[in-house]
PDB file of C-alpha atoms in Angstrom:
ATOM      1  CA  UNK A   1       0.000   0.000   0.000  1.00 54.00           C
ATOM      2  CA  UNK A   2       2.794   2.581   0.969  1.00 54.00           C
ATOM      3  CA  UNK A   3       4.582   1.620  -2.681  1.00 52.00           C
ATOM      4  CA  UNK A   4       0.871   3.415  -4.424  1.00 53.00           C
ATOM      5  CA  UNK A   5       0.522   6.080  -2.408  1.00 54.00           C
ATOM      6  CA  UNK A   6       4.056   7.309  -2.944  1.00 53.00           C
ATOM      7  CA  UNK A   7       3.409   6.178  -6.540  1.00 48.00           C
ATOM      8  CA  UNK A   8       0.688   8.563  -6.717  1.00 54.00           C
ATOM      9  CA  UNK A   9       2.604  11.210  -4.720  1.00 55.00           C
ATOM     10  CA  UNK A  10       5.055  10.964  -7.738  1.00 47.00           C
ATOM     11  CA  UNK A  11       2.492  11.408 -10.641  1.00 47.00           C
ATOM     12  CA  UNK A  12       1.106  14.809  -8.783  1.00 54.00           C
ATOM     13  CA  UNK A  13       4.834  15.879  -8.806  1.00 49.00           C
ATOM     14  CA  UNK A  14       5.011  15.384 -12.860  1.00 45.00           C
ATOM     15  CA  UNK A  15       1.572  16.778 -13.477  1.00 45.00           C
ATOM     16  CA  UNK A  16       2.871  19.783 -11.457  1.00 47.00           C
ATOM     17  CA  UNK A  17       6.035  20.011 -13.088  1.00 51.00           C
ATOM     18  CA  UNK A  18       4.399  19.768 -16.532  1.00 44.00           C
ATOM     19  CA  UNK A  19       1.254  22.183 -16.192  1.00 43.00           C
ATOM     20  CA  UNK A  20       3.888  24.735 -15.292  1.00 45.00           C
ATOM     21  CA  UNK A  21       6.507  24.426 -18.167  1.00 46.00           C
ATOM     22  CA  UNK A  22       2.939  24.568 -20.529  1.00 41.00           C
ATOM     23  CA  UNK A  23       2.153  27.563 -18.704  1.00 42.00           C
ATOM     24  CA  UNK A  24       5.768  28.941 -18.613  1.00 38.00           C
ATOM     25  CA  UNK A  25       5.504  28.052 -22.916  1.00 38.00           C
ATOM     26  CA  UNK A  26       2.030  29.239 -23.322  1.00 40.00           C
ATOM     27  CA  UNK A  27       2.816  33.061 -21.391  1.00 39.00           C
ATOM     28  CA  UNK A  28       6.019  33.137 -24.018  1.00 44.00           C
ATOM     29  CA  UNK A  29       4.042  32.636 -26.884  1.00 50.00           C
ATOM     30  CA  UNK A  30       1.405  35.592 -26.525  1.00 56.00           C
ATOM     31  CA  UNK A  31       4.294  38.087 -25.656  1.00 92.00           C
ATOM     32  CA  UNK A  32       4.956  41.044 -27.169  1.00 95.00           C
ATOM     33  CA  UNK A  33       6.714  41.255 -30.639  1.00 97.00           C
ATOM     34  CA  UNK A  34      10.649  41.115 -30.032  1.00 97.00           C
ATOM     35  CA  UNK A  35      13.028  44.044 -31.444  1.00 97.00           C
ATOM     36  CA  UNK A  36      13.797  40.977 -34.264  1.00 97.00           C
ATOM     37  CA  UNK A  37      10.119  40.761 -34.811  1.00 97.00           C
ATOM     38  CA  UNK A  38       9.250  44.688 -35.123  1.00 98.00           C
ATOM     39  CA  UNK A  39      12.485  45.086 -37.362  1.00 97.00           C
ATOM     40  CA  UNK A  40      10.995  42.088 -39.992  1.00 97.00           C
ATOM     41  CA  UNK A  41       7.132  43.398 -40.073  1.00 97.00           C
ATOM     42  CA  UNK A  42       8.173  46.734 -40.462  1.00 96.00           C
ATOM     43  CA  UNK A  43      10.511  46.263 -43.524  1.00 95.00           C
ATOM     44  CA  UNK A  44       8.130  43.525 -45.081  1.00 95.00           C
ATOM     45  CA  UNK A  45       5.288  45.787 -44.376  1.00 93.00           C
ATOM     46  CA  UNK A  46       7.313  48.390 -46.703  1.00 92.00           C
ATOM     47  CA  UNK A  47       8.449  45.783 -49.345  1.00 92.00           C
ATOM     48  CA  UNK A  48       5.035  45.106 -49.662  1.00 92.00           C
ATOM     49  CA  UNK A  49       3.549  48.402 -49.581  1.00 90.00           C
ATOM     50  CA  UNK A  50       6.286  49.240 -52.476  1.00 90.00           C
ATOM     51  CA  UNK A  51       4.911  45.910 -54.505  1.00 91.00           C
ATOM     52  CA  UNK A  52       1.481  47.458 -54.337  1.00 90.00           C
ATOM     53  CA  UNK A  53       1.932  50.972 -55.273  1.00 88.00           C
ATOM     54  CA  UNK A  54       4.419  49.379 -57.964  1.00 88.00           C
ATOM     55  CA  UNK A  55       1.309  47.719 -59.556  1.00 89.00           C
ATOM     56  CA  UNK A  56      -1.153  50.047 -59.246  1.00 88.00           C
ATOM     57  CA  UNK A  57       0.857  52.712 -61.007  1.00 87.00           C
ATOM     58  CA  UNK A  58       3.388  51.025 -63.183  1.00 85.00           C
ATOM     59  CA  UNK A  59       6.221  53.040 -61.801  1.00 82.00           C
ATOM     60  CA  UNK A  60       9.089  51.954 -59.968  1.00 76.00           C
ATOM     61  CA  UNK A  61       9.504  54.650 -57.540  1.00 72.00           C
ATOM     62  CA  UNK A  62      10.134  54.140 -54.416  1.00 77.00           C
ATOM     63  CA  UNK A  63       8.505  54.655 -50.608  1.00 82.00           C
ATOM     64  CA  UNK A  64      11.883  54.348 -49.591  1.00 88.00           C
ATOM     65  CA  UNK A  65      15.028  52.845 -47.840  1.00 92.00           C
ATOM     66  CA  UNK A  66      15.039  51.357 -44.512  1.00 95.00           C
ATOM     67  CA  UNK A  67      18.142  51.134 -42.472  1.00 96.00           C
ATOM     68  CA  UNK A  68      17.388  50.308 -38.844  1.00 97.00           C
ATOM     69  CA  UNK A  69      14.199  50.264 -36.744  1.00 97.00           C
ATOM     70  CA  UNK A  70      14.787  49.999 -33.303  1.00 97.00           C
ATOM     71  CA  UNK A  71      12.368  49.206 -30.951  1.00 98.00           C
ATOM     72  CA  UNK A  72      11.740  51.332 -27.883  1.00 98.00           C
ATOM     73  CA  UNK A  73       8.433  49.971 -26.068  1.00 97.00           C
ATOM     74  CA  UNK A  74       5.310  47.857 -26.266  1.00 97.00           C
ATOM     75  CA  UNK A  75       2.148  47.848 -24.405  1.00 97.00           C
ATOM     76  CA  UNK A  76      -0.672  45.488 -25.142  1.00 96.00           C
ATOM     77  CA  UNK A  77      -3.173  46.358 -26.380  1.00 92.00           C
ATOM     78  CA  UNK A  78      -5.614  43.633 -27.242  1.00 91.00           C
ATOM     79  CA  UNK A  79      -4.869  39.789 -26.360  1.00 88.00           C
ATOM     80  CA  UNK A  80      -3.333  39.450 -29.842  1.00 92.00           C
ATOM     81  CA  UNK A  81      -2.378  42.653 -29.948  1.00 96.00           C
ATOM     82  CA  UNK A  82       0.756  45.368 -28.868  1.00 97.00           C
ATOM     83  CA  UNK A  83       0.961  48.901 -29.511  1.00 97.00           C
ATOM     84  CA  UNK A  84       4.474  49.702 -29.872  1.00 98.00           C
ATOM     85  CA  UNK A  85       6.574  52.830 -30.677  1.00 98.00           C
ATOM     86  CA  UNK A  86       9.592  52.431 -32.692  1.00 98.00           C
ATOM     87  CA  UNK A  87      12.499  54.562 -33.621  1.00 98.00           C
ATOM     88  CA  UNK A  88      13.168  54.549 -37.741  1.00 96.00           C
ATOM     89  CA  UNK A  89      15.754  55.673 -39.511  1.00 97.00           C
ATOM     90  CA  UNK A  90      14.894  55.774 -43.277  1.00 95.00           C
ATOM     91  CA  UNK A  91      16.291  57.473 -46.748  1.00 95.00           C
ATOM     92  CA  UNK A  92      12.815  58.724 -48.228  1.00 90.00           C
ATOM     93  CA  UNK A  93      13.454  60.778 -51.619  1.00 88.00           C
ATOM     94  CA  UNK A  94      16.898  61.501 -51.148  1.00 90.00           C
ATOM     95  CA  UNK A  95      16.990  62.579 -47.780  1.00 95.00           C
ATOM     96  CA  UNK A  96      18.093  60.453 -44.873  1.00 96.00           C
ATOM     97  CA  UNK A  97      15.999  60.595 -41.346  1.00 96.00           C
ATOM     98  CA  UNK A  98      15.373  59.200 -38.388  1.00 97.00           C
ATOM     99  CA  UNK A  99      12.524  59.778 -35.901  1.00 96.00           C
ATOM    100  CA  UNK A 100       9.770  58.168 -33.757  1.00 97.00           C
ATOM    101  CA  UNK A 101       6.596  55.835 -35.001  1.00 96.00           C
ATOM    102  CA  UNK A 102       4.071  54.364 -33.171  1.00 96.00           C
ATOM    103  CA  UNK A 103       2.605  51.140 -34.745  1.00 96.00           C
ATOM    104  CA  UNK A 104       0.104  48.173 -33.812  1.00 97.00           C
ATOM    105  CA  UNK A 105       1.021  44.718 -34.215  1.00 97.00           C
ATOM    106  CA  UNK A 106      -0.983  41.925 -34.758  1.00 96.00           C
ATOM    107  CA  UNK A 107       0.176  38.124 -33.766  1.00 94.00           C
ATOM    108  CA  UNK A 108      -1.731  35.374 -36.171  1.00 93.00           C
ATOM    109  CA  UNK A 109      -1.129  32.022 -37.139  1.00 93.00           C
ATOM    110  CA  UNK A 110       1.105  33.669 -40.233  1.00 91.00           C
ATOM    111  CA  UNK A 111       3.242  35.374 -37.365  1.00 94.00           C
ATOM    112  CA  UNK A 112       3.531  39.737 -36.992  1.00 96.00           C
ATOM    113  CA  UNK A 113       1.597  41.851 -39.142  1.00 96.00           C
ATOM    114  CA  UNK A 114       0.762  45.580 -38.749  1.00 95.00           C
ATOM    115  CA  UNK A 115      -2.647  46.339 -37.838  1.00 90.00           C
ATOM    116  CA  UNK A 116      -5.226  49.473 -38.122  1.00 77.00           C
TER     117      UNK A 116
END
């Protein structure tokens, strides 16, 4: 009798270990987007922005260069949701600049995308 109880002493020790590294994996998952993350939406955001315009009009010119986006704070805004503010530095027609944006990301099941 002592071998099942400490048996079943055990198993409550592994279901306790286990619903904790799901939670611990679940809470990482519905974070906010990473500086990596922000940096990749933002410039696929503009390469795709750029592909748009590009049909629509026929002409190859151009919303711009990116060279860095740096993130500088998120707060959540939704539960899929993170409104952060960014710092971009960008050529745009010939001049070079960088300031402040604020954007809202979006997590689906694609990954980051910039919301309204």
């Amino acid at each position: 009798m002592k071998h099942h109880t400490s048996l079943s002493k055990m198993h409550r020790g592994f279901a306790v270990i286990s619903l904790t590294i799901l939670g611990a994996a679940l809470t990482g998952c519905s974070g906010e987007p990473s500086a990596g993350d922000i940096d990749k939406t933002v410039r696929n955001y503009m390469s795709q922005s750029q592909a748009q315009i590009q049909n629509l009009t026929g002409s190859k010119s151009s919303l711009g260069e990116i060279h860095d986006v740096k993130k500088l704070g998120c707060k959540s805004d939704t539960d899929v949701s993170w409104r952060c503010d960014v710092e971009i530095d960008i050529t745009q027609y010939g001049s070079r600049a960088k300031g402040p944006a604020s954007f809202r990301f979006v997590k689906g099941s694609d990954g980051w995308s910039l919301g309204r």
